[in-house]
């Protein structure tokens, strides 16, 4: 049986910690992890600003962010490609087809998810928390920090959801990373390429691992949401 | 002398509907002031305005100490506190809730922890200190709300219906806490209640709010 054979080889690749396989997994985690850190470092303060300050056209801005949560990765990839390509405005930096370009692309995909969901979590905190905090003598910055802490489970859900999205996407990193073996080849792009070539073993091995990671992410999300719900 | 509060000609409306109409009063003794009055008469609104949680539309809220008028800044706000009817406990342990006022004032460490333990013992919650504050009973919530306020040794303590929706045993505990504060003579307590007997037991001065106006209890 062809399918069974492929499966067996795939499993042996995983069990034997095949070097190529490990390299690809490691790069995937590095790219998506870095993107997540960058998107959180910029997105969380922005969500806080949106949650605590009034400014004109905030509603429009929120709708826009919500729309960008569903931005198709290939479109994001295309736009970043145009910016980074040799004739583009940032072409001089020579970032196209490097892991850095992939990190930029995934940061942009993760960003609206982290901002939108964190913002929703922050404005969803019961206003009594801010009253209680102020009445106990908190300065404005301390009130804000207290509200952020109350929103922590919602914020964590947003970050985990963003991680799930970037780990699974293939469109953006394929366009800006170029799928160069040993350099910009990650799990999803390898699966696409190997399947195209008809070499299913590596693709299948990566598919299994990707599924396990996705399962892990969803389990984590479930835990966080349940903890948030129980403690409310 | 400690902190005194004088409010004059306070007015407040919500979306055009007047809630407080020309309220004036002095709180100038370390005593227990009790406000009673029907639902919706404006007691909670009055407490929030006096506690500097919300602004009045017009009128003056004047805090004085040693004869001088105090600015409504964070220094003054840290000398008073208001326990809200729904309390607003933070999603963390009982201990950390009680420690909040000290933490934001920058006092941590062993002395602070000792102070928190003391106050938790005072309200009878020492054995619950590691429990999540969101899982304690409503009587315990009330007591934790008071503990959280007492930790910072407020000179004026506002309590908005501290015994609403709790049983007799817990009410008695809360009343004892208030009587202890009264005996201590260092804290002014300004509270609301719907329990007339309780008002009689606790009040040095008993006032009634009626349709946005404050009158001494007959
Ligand atoms: N934030 C608010 N927005 C709009 N209306 C409000 C607000 N707070 C209070 N009100 C209104 O002001 C009126 C007085 O409310 P308040 O809570 O001060 O009454 P109360 O005397 O404390 O009543 P209770 O005994 O039921 O606690 C009510 O009609 C209430 O609906
Ligand atoms: Mg009230």
Short mmCIF file of C-alpha atoms and ligand atoms in Angstrom, two decimals:
data_model
loop_
_atom_site.label_atom_id
_atom_site.label_comp_id
_atom_site.label_asym_id
_atom_site.label_seq_id
_atom_site.Cartn_x
_atom_site.Cartn_y
_atom_site.Cartn_z
CA UNK A 1 0.00 0.00 0.00
CA UNK A 2 1.39 3.31 -1.14
CA UNK A 3 -0.31 5.43 1.58
CA UNK A 4 0.75 3.08 4.37
CA UNK A 5 4.34 3.06 3.07
CA UNK A 6 4.41 6.87 3.02
CA UNK A 7 3.05 6.96 6.54
CA UNK A 8 5.66 4.54 7.79
CA UNK A 9 8.50 6.51 6.27
CA UNK A 10 7.02 9.75 7.63
CA UNK A 11 6.86 8.31 11.14
CA UNK A 12 10.41 7.03 10.94
CA UNK A 13 11.56 10.51 9.88
CA UNK A 14 9.92 11.92 13.01
CA UNK A 15 11.12 9.17 15.34
CA UNK A 16 14.70 9.38 14.06
CA UNK A 17 14.73 13.17 14.43
CA UNK A 18 15.73 13.64 10.80
CA UNK A 19 18.03 16.66 10.57
CA UNK A 20 16.31 18.30 7.62
CA UNK A 21 12.95 17.87 9.32
CA UNK A 22 14.23 19.40 12.56
CA UNK A 23 15.75 22.35 10.70
CA UNK A 24 12.44 23.08 9.00
CA UNK A 25 10.44 22.82 12.22
CA UNK A 26 12.92 25.03 14.03
CA UNK A 27 12.75 27.72 11.33
CA UNK A 28 8.94 27.63 11.37
CA UNK A 29 8.85 28.16 15.10
CA UNK A 30 11.52 30.86 14.91
CA UNK A 31 9.73 32.83 12.18
CA UNK A 32 6.25 32.55 13.68
CA UNK A 33 7.52 33.05 17.24
CA UNK A 34 9.45 36.21 16.30
CA UNK A 35 6.47 37.53 14.38
CA UNK A 36 4.29 36.94 17.42
CA UNK A 37 6.70 38.75 19.75
CA UNK A 38 6.94 41.75 17.40
CA UNK A 39 3.19 41.93 16.81
CA UNK A 40 2.55 41.70 20.56
CA UNK A 41 5.14 44.32 21.50
CA UNK A 42 3.57 46.81 19.10
CA UNK A 43 -0.02 45.59 19.21
CA UNK A 44 -0.61 45.37 22.94
CA UNK A 45 0.34 49.00 23.72
CA UNK A 46 -1.80 50.09 20.77
CA UNK A 47 -4.75 48.06 22.08
CA UNK A 48 -4.24 49.66 25.50
CA UNK A 49 -4.14 53.13 23.96
CA UNK A 50 -7.35 52.40 22.07
CA UNK A 51 -8.95 51.02 25.19
CA UNK A 52 -8.03 53.88 27.52
CA UNK A 53 -8.02 56.94 25.29
CA UNK A 54 -10.69 58.61 23.25
CA UNK A 55 -9.72 59.73 19.78
CA UNK A 56 -11.62 60.70 16.63
CA UNK A 57 -12.60 57.95 14.19
CA UNK A 58 -11.87 55.23 16.73
CA UNK A 59 -14.89 53.24 15.51
CA UNK A 60 -13.62 53.30 11.95
CA UNK A 61 -10.18 52.23 13.11
CA UNK A 62 -11.62 49.30 15.06
CA UNK A 63 -13.69 48.15 12.07
CA UNK A 64 -10.64 48.40 9.86
CA UNK A 65 -8.61 46.24 12.25
CA UNK A 66 -11.42 43.71 12.39
CA UNK A 67 -11.43 43.57 8.62
CA UNK A 68 -7.68 43.04 8.49
CA UNK A 69 -8.04 40.08 10.85
CA UNK A 70 -9.28 38.21 7.80
CA UNK A 71 -6.63 39.58 5.42
CA UNK A 72 -5.80 36.76 2.98
CA UNK A 73 -2.15 35.80 3.53
CA UNK A 74 -1.40 35.84 -0.21
CA UNK A 75 -2.56 39.44 -0.41
CA UNK A 76 -0.37 40.37 2.57
CA UNK A 77 2.49 38.52 0.87
CA UNK A 78 1.91 40.37 -2.39
CA UNK A 79 1.92 43.79 -0.70
CA UNK A 80 5.09 43.10 1.25
CA UNK A 81 6.69 41.69 -1.88
CA UNK A 82 5.98 44.97 -3.68
CA UNK A 83 7.60 46.90 -0.82
CA UNK A 84 10.65 44.67 -0.52
CA UNK A 85 11.33 43.85 -4.17
CA UNK A 86 14.40 45.45 -5.68
CA UNK A 87 12.41 48.25 -7.32
CA UNK A 88 10.17 48.74 -4.26
CA UNK A 89 10.56 51.52 -1.66
CA UNK A 90 12.38 49.19 0.78
CA UNK A 91 14.22 47.22 -1.89
CA UNK A 92 17.59 48.68 -0.86
CA UNK A 93 17.44 46.67 2.36
CA UNK A 94 17.75 43.41 0.45
CA UNK A 95 15.26 41.61 2.64
CA UNK A 96 13.31 39.73 -0.01
CA UNK A 97 13.69 35.94 0.22
CA UNK A 98 15.14 36.07 3.74
CA UNK A 99 13.67 34.85 7.05
CA UNK A 100 13.38 38.53 8.04
CA UNK A 101 10.91 39.14 5.21
CA UNK A 102 8.90 36.16 6.43
CA UNK A 103 8.88 37.52 9.97
CA UNK A 104 7.66 40.90 8.70
CA UNK A 105 4.89 39.22 6.71
CA UNK A 106 3.69 37.13 9.62
CA UNK A 107 3.91 40.07 12.04
CA UNK A 108 1.51 41.92 9.76
CA UNK A 109 -0.86 38.95 9.74
CA UNK A 110 -0.70 38.53 13.52
CA UNK A 111 -0.96 42.24 14.34
CA UNK A 112 -4.67 42.91 13.67
CA UNK A 113 -5.68 39.74 15.53
CA UNK A 114 -3.67 40.66 18.61
CA UNK A 115 -4.83 44.29 18.60
CA UNK A 116 -8.52 43.51 17.98
CA UNK A 117 -8.83 40.72 20.49
CA UNK A 118 -6.78 42.52 23.17
CA UNK A 119 -8.81 45.68 22.64
CA UNK A 120 -12.05 43.71 22.98
CA UNK A 121 -10.73 42.11 26.17
CA UNK A 122 -9.70 45.47 27.65
CA UNK A 123 -12.96 47.30 26.93
CA UNK A 124 -14.83 44.20 28.09
CA UNK A 125 -13.51 44.56 31.65
CA UNK A 126 -16.32 45.58 34.01
CA UNK A 127 -16.12 49.35 34.65
CA UNK A 128 -16.44 48.63 38.35
CA UNK A 129 -12.82 47.45 38.29
CA UNK A 130 -11.66 50.90 37.29
CA UNK A 131 -13.86 52.54 39.93
CA UNK A 132 -12.61 50.18 42.63
CA UNK A 133 -9.02 50.73 41.61
CA UNK A 134 -9.38 54.52 41.60
CA UNK A 135 -11.20 54.56 44.91
CA UNK A 136 -8.30 52.65 46.46
CA UNK A 137 -5.98 55.45 45.41
CA UNK A 138 -4.58 54.25 42.10
CA UNK A 139 -3.09 56.83 39.75
CA UNK A 140 -4.36 56.76 36.16
CA UNK A 141 -1.47 54.58 34.92
CA UNK A 142 -2.06 52.14 37.79
CA UNK A 143 -5.77 51.95 36.96
CA UNK A 144 -4.87 51.11 33.35
CA UNK A 145 -2.43 48.44 34.43
CA UNK A 146 -5.05 46.91 36.73
CA UNK A 147 -7.55 46.76 33.86
CA UNK A 148 -4.94 45.12 31.61
CA UNK A 149 -4.34 42.52 34.29
CA UNK A 150 -8.06 41.81 34.51
CA UNK A 151 -8.10 41.37 30.72
CA UNK A 152 -5.13 38.98 30.76
CA UNK A 153 -6.99 35.84 29.71
CA UNK A 154 -8.63 37.59 26.76
CA UNK A 155 -5.28 39.05 25.73
CA UNK A 156 -3.62 35.64 25.96
CA UNK A 157 -6.41 34.14 23.84
CA UNK A 158 -5.69 36.76 21.19
CA UNK A 159 -1.99 35.99 21.15
CA UNK A 160 -2.59 32.25 20.93
CA UNK A 161 -5.15 32.71 18.15
CA UNK A 162 -2.61 34.81 16.23
CA UNK A 163 0.02 32.09 16.71
CA UNK A 164 -2.38 29.52 15.30
CA UNK A 165 -2.99 31.68 12.26
CA UNK A 166 0.65 32.38 11.41
CA UNK A 167 1.81 28.80 12.02
CA UNK A 168 -0.76 27.55 9.53
CA UNK A 169 -0.45 30.14 6.78
CA UNK A 170 1.51 29.46 3.61
CA UNK A 171 0.58 32.22 1.16
CA UNK A 172 2.55 35.12 2.61
CA UNK A 173 5.80 33.35 3.50
CA UNK A 174 5.86 31.51 0.21
CA UNK A 175 5.78 34.79 -1.71
CA UNK A 176 8.26 36.77 0.37
CA UNK A 177 10.44 33.87 1.55
CA UNK A 178 10.77 32.03 -1.72
CA UNK A 179 10.95 28.55 -0.17
CA UNK A 180 14.75 28.26 -0.42
CA UNK A 181 15.97 24.91 0.91
CA UNK A 182 17.84 25.18 4.20
CA UNK A 183 17.22 28.93 4.40
CA UNK A 184 13.60 30.00 4.10
CA UNK A 185 11.84 26.67 3.83
CA UNK A 186 9.33 26.18 6.64
CA UNK A 187 6.74 23.51 7.40
CA UNK A 188 3.81 24.78 5.37
CA UNK A 189 5.85 25.76 2.31
CA UNK A 190 7.71 22.44 2.37
CA UNK A 191 4.45 20.54 2.44
CA UNK A 192 3.21 22.50 -0.56
CA UNK A 193 6.43 21.95 -2.49
CA UNK A 194 6.99 18.27 -1.67
CA UNK A 195 3.41 17.40 -2.46
CA UNK A 196 3.85 19.13 -5.79
CA UNK A 197 6.92 17.00 -6.47
CA UNK A 198 5.13 13.82 -5.42
CA UNK A 199 7.49 13.24 -2.44
CA UNK A 200 4.94 12.62 0.21
CA UNK A 201 7.05 11.29 3.07
CA UNK A 202 8.55 14.55 4.27
CA UNK A 203 5.29 16.38 3.55
CA UNK A 204 3.35 13.86 5.57
CA UNK A 205 5.82 13.96 8.46
CA UNK A 206 5.54 17.75 8.56
CA UNK A 207 1.77 17.53 8.25
CA UNK A 208 1.61 15.32 11.31
CA UNK A 209 3.80 17.68 13.29
CA UNK A 210 1.87 20.74 12.14
CA UNK A 211 -1.36 19.09 13.20
CA UNK A 212 0.11 18.24 16.59
CA UNK A 213 1.26 21.84 17.07
CA UNK A 214 -2.16 23.10 16.04
CA UNK A 215 -3.74 20.65 18.47
CA UNK A 216 -1.41 21.93 21.18
CA UNK A 217 -2.30 25.55 20.40
CA UNK A 218 -6.01 24.84 20.53
CA UNK A 219 -5.66 22.92 23.75
CA UNK A 220 -3.78 25.87 25.25
CA UNK A 221 -6.49 28.25 24.01
CA UNK A 222 -9.14 26.06 25.56
CA UNK A 223 -7.26 26.00 28.88
CA UNK A 224 -6.81 29.77 28.93
CA UNK A 225 -10.43 30.43 28.05
CA UNK A 226 -11.67 27.97 30.62
CA UNK A 227 -9.46 29.47 33.32
CA UNK A 228 -10.73 32.93 32.36
CA UNK A 229 -14.32 31.72 32.53
CA UNK A 230 -14.00 29.88 35.84
CA UNK A 231 -12.38 32.80 37.56
CA UNK A 232 -14.98 35.33 36.38
CA UNK B 1 -7.07 67.61 63.33
CA UNK B 2 -7.96 65.06 60.76
CA UNK B 3 -9.68 65.30 57.44
CA UNK B 4 -13.07 67.03 57.21
CA UNK B 5 -15.45 67.24 54.28
CA UNK B 6 -17.95 69.96 53.47
CA UNK B 7 -20.16 69.76 50.42
CA UNK B 8 -22.30 72.66 49.32
CA UNK B 9 -25.00 73.03 46.70
CA UNK B 10 -24.20 69.78 44.91
CA UNK B 11 -26.24 69.15 41.80
CA UNK B 12 -26.06 66.17 39.48
CA UNK B 13 -28.24 64.96 36.62
CA UNK B 14 -27.98 61.95 34.40
CA UNK B 15 -29.14 62.60 30.83
CA UNK B 16 -31.21 65.58 31.92
CA UNK B 17 -32.84 63.81 34.86
CA UNK B 18 -31.86 65.50 38.15
CA UNK B 19 -30.57 63.06 40.76
CA UNK B 20 -29.07 65.40 43.34
CA UNK B 21 -30.63 68.79 43.93
CA UNK B 22 -28.73 71.28 45.97
CA UNK B 23 -27.22 69.01 48.61
CA UNK B 24 -25.15 70.65 51.34
CA UNK B 25 -23.61 69.02 54.40
CA UNK B 26 -20.58 68.95 56.65
CA UNK B 27 -18.78 65.84 57.80
CA UNK B 28 -16.47 67.27 60.41
CA UNK B 29 -16.31 64.68 63.19
CA UNK B 30 -14.70 61.28 63.39
CA UNK B 31 -18.11 59.72 63.63
CA UNK B 32 -20.43 57.36 61.81
CA UNK B 33 -22.80 59.11 59.41
CA UNK B 34 -25.62 56.96 58.07
CA UNK B 35 -27.68 57.78 54.99
CA UNK B 36 -30.99 56.08 54.40
CA UNK B 37 -33.69 56.73 51.81
CA UNK B 38 -35.68 55.06 49.06
CA UNK B 39 -34.21 53.31 46.05
CA UNK B 40 -33.05 55.74 43.43
CA UNK B 41 -33.05 58.74 45.76
CA UNK B 42 -29.40 59.48 44.97
CA UNK B 43 -27.44 58.01 47.89
CA UNK B 44 -24.90 56.10 45.83
CA UNK B 45 -24.46 59.03 43.48
CA UNK B 46 -23.83 61.29 46.48
CA UNK B 47 -21.23 58.87 47.87
CA UNK B 48 -19.41 58.58 44.54
CA UNK B 49 -19.25 62.36 44.25
CA UNK B 50 -18.05 62.83 47.84
CA UNK B 51 -15.53 60.01 47.31
CA UNK B 52 -14.14 61.86 44.25
CA UNK B 53 -14.94 58.96 41.93
CA UNK B 54 -17.29 61.10 39.89
CA UNK B 55 -17.72 64.86 39.36
CA UNK B 56 -20.79 66.86 40.33
CA UNK B 57 -22.39 69.11 37.72
CA UNK B 58 -22.09 72.05 40.09
CA UNK B 59 -21.46 72.77 43.73
CA UNK B 60 -18.38 72.40 45.89
CA UNK B 61 -16.70 69.45 47.52
CA UNK B 62 -14.22 70.87 49.98
CA UNK B 63 -11.78 68.73 51.92
CA UNK B 64 -9.93 70.46 54.70
CA UNK B 65 -7.17 69.42 57.04
CA UNK B 66 -5.57 71.54 59.76
CA UNK B 67 -7.81 74.38 58.61
CA UNK B 68 -6.39 74.34 55.05
CA UNK B 69 -8.28 73.47 51.89
CA UNK B 70 -6.91 70.49 50.00
CA UNK B 71 -6.57 70.08 46.24
CA UNK B 72 -8.43 67.10 44.73
CA UNK B 73 -5.19 65.40 43.81
CA UNK B 74 -3.92 61.87 44.23
CA UNK B 75 -2.52 62.72 47.69
CA UNK B 76 -5.99 63.57 48.95
CA UNK B 77 -7.57 60.65 47.10
CA UNK B 78 -5.22 58.33 48.92
CA UNK B 79 -6.56 59.47 52.29
CA UNK B 80 -10.16 58.47 51.55
CA UNK B 81 -11.78 55.43 50.00
CA UNK B 82 -15.15 54.16 48.86
CA UNK B 83 -16.38 50.58 49.06
CA UNK B 84 -18.83 50.16 46.19
CA UNK B 85 -22.03 48.10 46.46
CA UNK B 86 -20.67 45.55 43.94
CA UNK B 87 -17.17 45.86 45.48
CA UNK B 88 -15.29 45.15 42.23
CA UNK B 89 -12.88 42.47 43.39
CA UNK B 90 -9.84 41.82 41.24
CA UNK B 91 -9.31 38.46 39.58
CA UNK B 92 -6.59 37.27 41.94
CA UNK B 93 -6.27 35.91 45.47
CA UNK B 94 -8.01 37.31 48.55
CA UNK B 95 -4.61 38.35 49.92
CA UNK B 96 -3.59 40.23 46.78
CA UNK B 97 -6.92 42.01 46.71
CA UNK B 98 -6.41 43.17 50.26
CA UNK B 99 -2.83 44.19 49.51
CA UNK B 100 -3.79 46.28 46.47
CA UNK B 101 -3.96 49.67 48.20
CA UNK B 102 -0.53 49.16 49.74
CA UNK B 103 1.03 47.90 46.51
CA UNK B 104 -0.03 50.92 44.50
CA UNK B 105 1.37 53.13 47.25
CA UNK B 106 4.68 51.39 46.73
CA UNK B 107 4.75 49.52 50.01
CA UNK B 108 5.53 45.84 49.66
CA UNK B 109 7.64 43.47 51.69
CA UNK B 110 7.20 41.97 55.12
CA UNK B 111 5.68 44.99 56.87
CA UNK B 112 3.02 45.34 54.21
CA UNK B 113 2.27 41.62 54.32
CA UNK B 114 1.91 41.77 58.09
CA UNK B 115 -0.50 44.69 57.79
CA UNK B 116 -2.59 42.78 55.22
CA UNK B 117 -2.66 39.68 57.43
CA UNK B 118 -3.78 41.80 60.35
CA UNK B 119 -6.66 43.35 58.45
CA UNK B 120 -7.74 40.01 56.97
CA UNK B 121 -7.82 38.63 60.51
CA UNK B 122 -9.81 41.69 61.62
CA UNK B 123 -12.57 40.93 59.09
CA UNK B 124 -12.33 37.18 59.68
CA UNK B 125 -10.85 36.19 56.34
CA UNK B 126 -7.35 35.10 57.36
CA UNK B 127 -8.08 31.46 56.52
CA UNK B 128 -9.21 32.38 52.97
CA UNK B 129 -6.22 34.44 52.00
CA UNK B 130 -4.95 32.13 49.25
CA UNK B 131 -8.36 31.50 47.71
CA UNK B 132 -9.39 33.21 44.46
CA UNK B 133 -11.36 36.32 45.39
CA UNK B 134 -13.93 35.54 42.71
CA UNK B 135 -14.97 32.31 44.39
CA UNK B 136 -15.76 33.60 47.91
CA UNK B 137 -19.32 34.06 49.18
CA UNK B 138 -21.12 37.39 49.03
CA UNK B 139 -20.73 37.97 52.77
CA UNK B 140 -17.03 37.33 52.42
CA UNK B 141 -16.91 39.63 49.39
CA UNK B 142 -18.33 42.47 51.47
CA UNK B 143 -15.81 41.85 54.22
CA UNK B 144 -12.95 41.65 51.73
CA UNK B 145 -14.13 44.95 50.22
CA UNK B 146 -13.91 46.51 53.65
CA UNK B 147 -10.55 44.88 54.40
CA UNK B 148 -9.15 46.18 51.11
CA UNK B 149 -10.23 49.67 52.15
CA UNK B 150 -9.03 49.40 55.77
CA UNK B 151 -5.55 48.29 54.78
CA UNK B 152 -4.77 51.82 53.66
CA UNK B 153 -6.07 53.32 56.92
CA UNK B 154 -8.42 55.82 55.28
CA UNK B 155 -9.33 58.93 57.24
CA UNK B 156 -12.74 58.91 55.62
CA UNK B 157 -14.32 55.60 54.67
CA UNK B 158 -17.41 55.57 52.45
CA UNK B 159 -19.44 52.36 52.58
CA UNK B 160 -22.28 51.96 50.09
CA UNK B 161 -24.74 49.40 51.46
CA UNK B 162 -22.12 47.22 53.14
CA UNK B 163 -24.73 44.74 54.38
CA UNK B 164 -27.07 44.53 51.41
CA UNK B 165 -27.71 40.96 50.26
CA UNK B 166 -25.78 39.27 53.06
CA UNK B 167 -27.10 37.18 55.95
CA UNK B 168 -27.52 38.23 59.58
CA UNK B 169 -24.29 36.65 60.74
CA UNK B 170 -22.23 38.48 58.14
CA UNK B 171 -24.17 41.71 58.75
CA UNK B 172 -23.34 41.44 62.42
CA UNK B 173 -19.66 40.96 61.59
CA UNK B 174 -19.70 44.04 59.34
CA UNK B 175 -21.51 46.08 62.02
CA UNK B 176 -18.92 45.02 64.58
CA UNK B 177 -16.18 46.18 62.24
CA UNK B 178 -17.87 49.58 61.91
CA UNK B 179 -18.38 49.83 65.68
CA UNK B 180 -14.69 49.01 66.18
CA UNK B 181 -13.75 51.82 63.81
CA UNK B 182 -16.08 54.13 65.69
CA UNK B 183 -14.48 53.19 69.02
CA UNK B 184 -11.06 53.74 67.48
CA UNK B 185 -12.09 57.33 66.80
CA UNK B 186 -9.63 57.82 63.94
CA UNK B 187 -11.91 57.17 60.98
CA UNK B 188 -14.97 58.97 59.71
CA UNK B 189 -17.46 56.48 58.31
CA UNK B 190 -20.09 57.66 55.83
CA UNK B 191 -22.40 54.82 54.88
CA UNK B 192 -25.74 54.02 53.28
CA UNK B 193 -28.16 51.31 54.30
CA UNK B 194 -31.78 50.26 53.90
CA UNK B 195 -31.80 48.68 57.36
CA UNK B 196 -33.36 51.20 59.78
CA UNK B 197 -32.47 49.16 62.87
CA UNK B 198 -28.90 49.01 61.69
CA UNK B 199 -28.88 52.76 61.12
CA UNK B 200 -30.10 53.19 64.69
CA UNK B 201 -27.37 50.95 66.05
CA UNK B 202 -24.51 52.56 64.15
CA UNK B 203 -25.30 56.20 63.50
CA UNK B 204 -23.86 59.15 65.37
CA UNK B 205 -25.61 61.19 62.77
CA UNK B 206 -28.52 59.87 60.72
CA UNK B 207 -29.56 61.53 57.47
CA UNK B 208 -32.21 60.76 54.93
CA UNK B 209 -32.00 61.28 51.19
CA UNK B 210 -35.27 62.00 49.51
CA UNK B 211 -35.58 62.67 45.76
CA UNK B 212 -32.15 64.18 45.60
CA UNK B 213 -32.41 66.22 48.79
CA UNK B 214 -30.73 65.47 52.09
CA UNK B 215 -32.56 65.99 55.38
CA UNK B 216 -31.72 65.02 58.99
CA UNK B 217 -33.57 61.90 60.03
CA UNK B 218 -36.61 62.90 62.11
N1 LIG C 1 -24.24 56.26 35.82
C1 LIG C 1 -25.56 56.54 35.76
N2 LIG C 1 -26.15 56.82 34.58
C2 LIG C 1 -27.44 57.14 34.50
N3 LIG C 1 -28.26 57.20 35.54
C3 LIG C 1 -27.75 56.94 36.76
C4 LIG C 1 -26.36 56.59 36.93
N4 LIG C 1 -26.15 56.39 38.23
C5 LIG C 1 -27.33 56.59 38.85
N5 LIG C 1 -28.28 56.91 37.98
C6 LIG C 1 -29.66 57.23 38.29
O1 LIG C 1 -29.65 58.15 39.35
C7 LIG C 1 -30.70 57.86 40.26
C8 LIG C 1 -30.12 57.73 41.66
O2 LIG C 1 -29.34 56.56 41.72
P1 LIG C 1 -28.50 56.12 42.99
O3 LIG C 1 -27.80 54.88 42.66
O4 LIG C 1 -27.70 57.27 43.45
O5 LIG C 1 -29.68 55.86 44.04
P2 LIG C 1 -29.59 55.17 45.47
O6 LIG C 1 -30.22 56.11 46.42
O7 LIG C 1 -28.22 54.72 45.75
O8 LIG C 1 -30.55 53.95 45.24
P3 LIG C 1 -30.46 52.46 45.90
O9 LIG C 1 -31.05 52.57 47.26
O10 LIG C 1 -31.35 51.64 45.00
O11 LIG C 1 -29.06 52.03 45.89
C9 LIG C 1 -31.40 56.63 39.76
O12 LIG C 1 -32.57 57.02 39.10
C10 LIG C 1 -30.44 56.03 38.80
O13 LIG C 1 -31.11 55.37 37.77
MG1 LIG C 2 -27.32 52.85 45.97
#
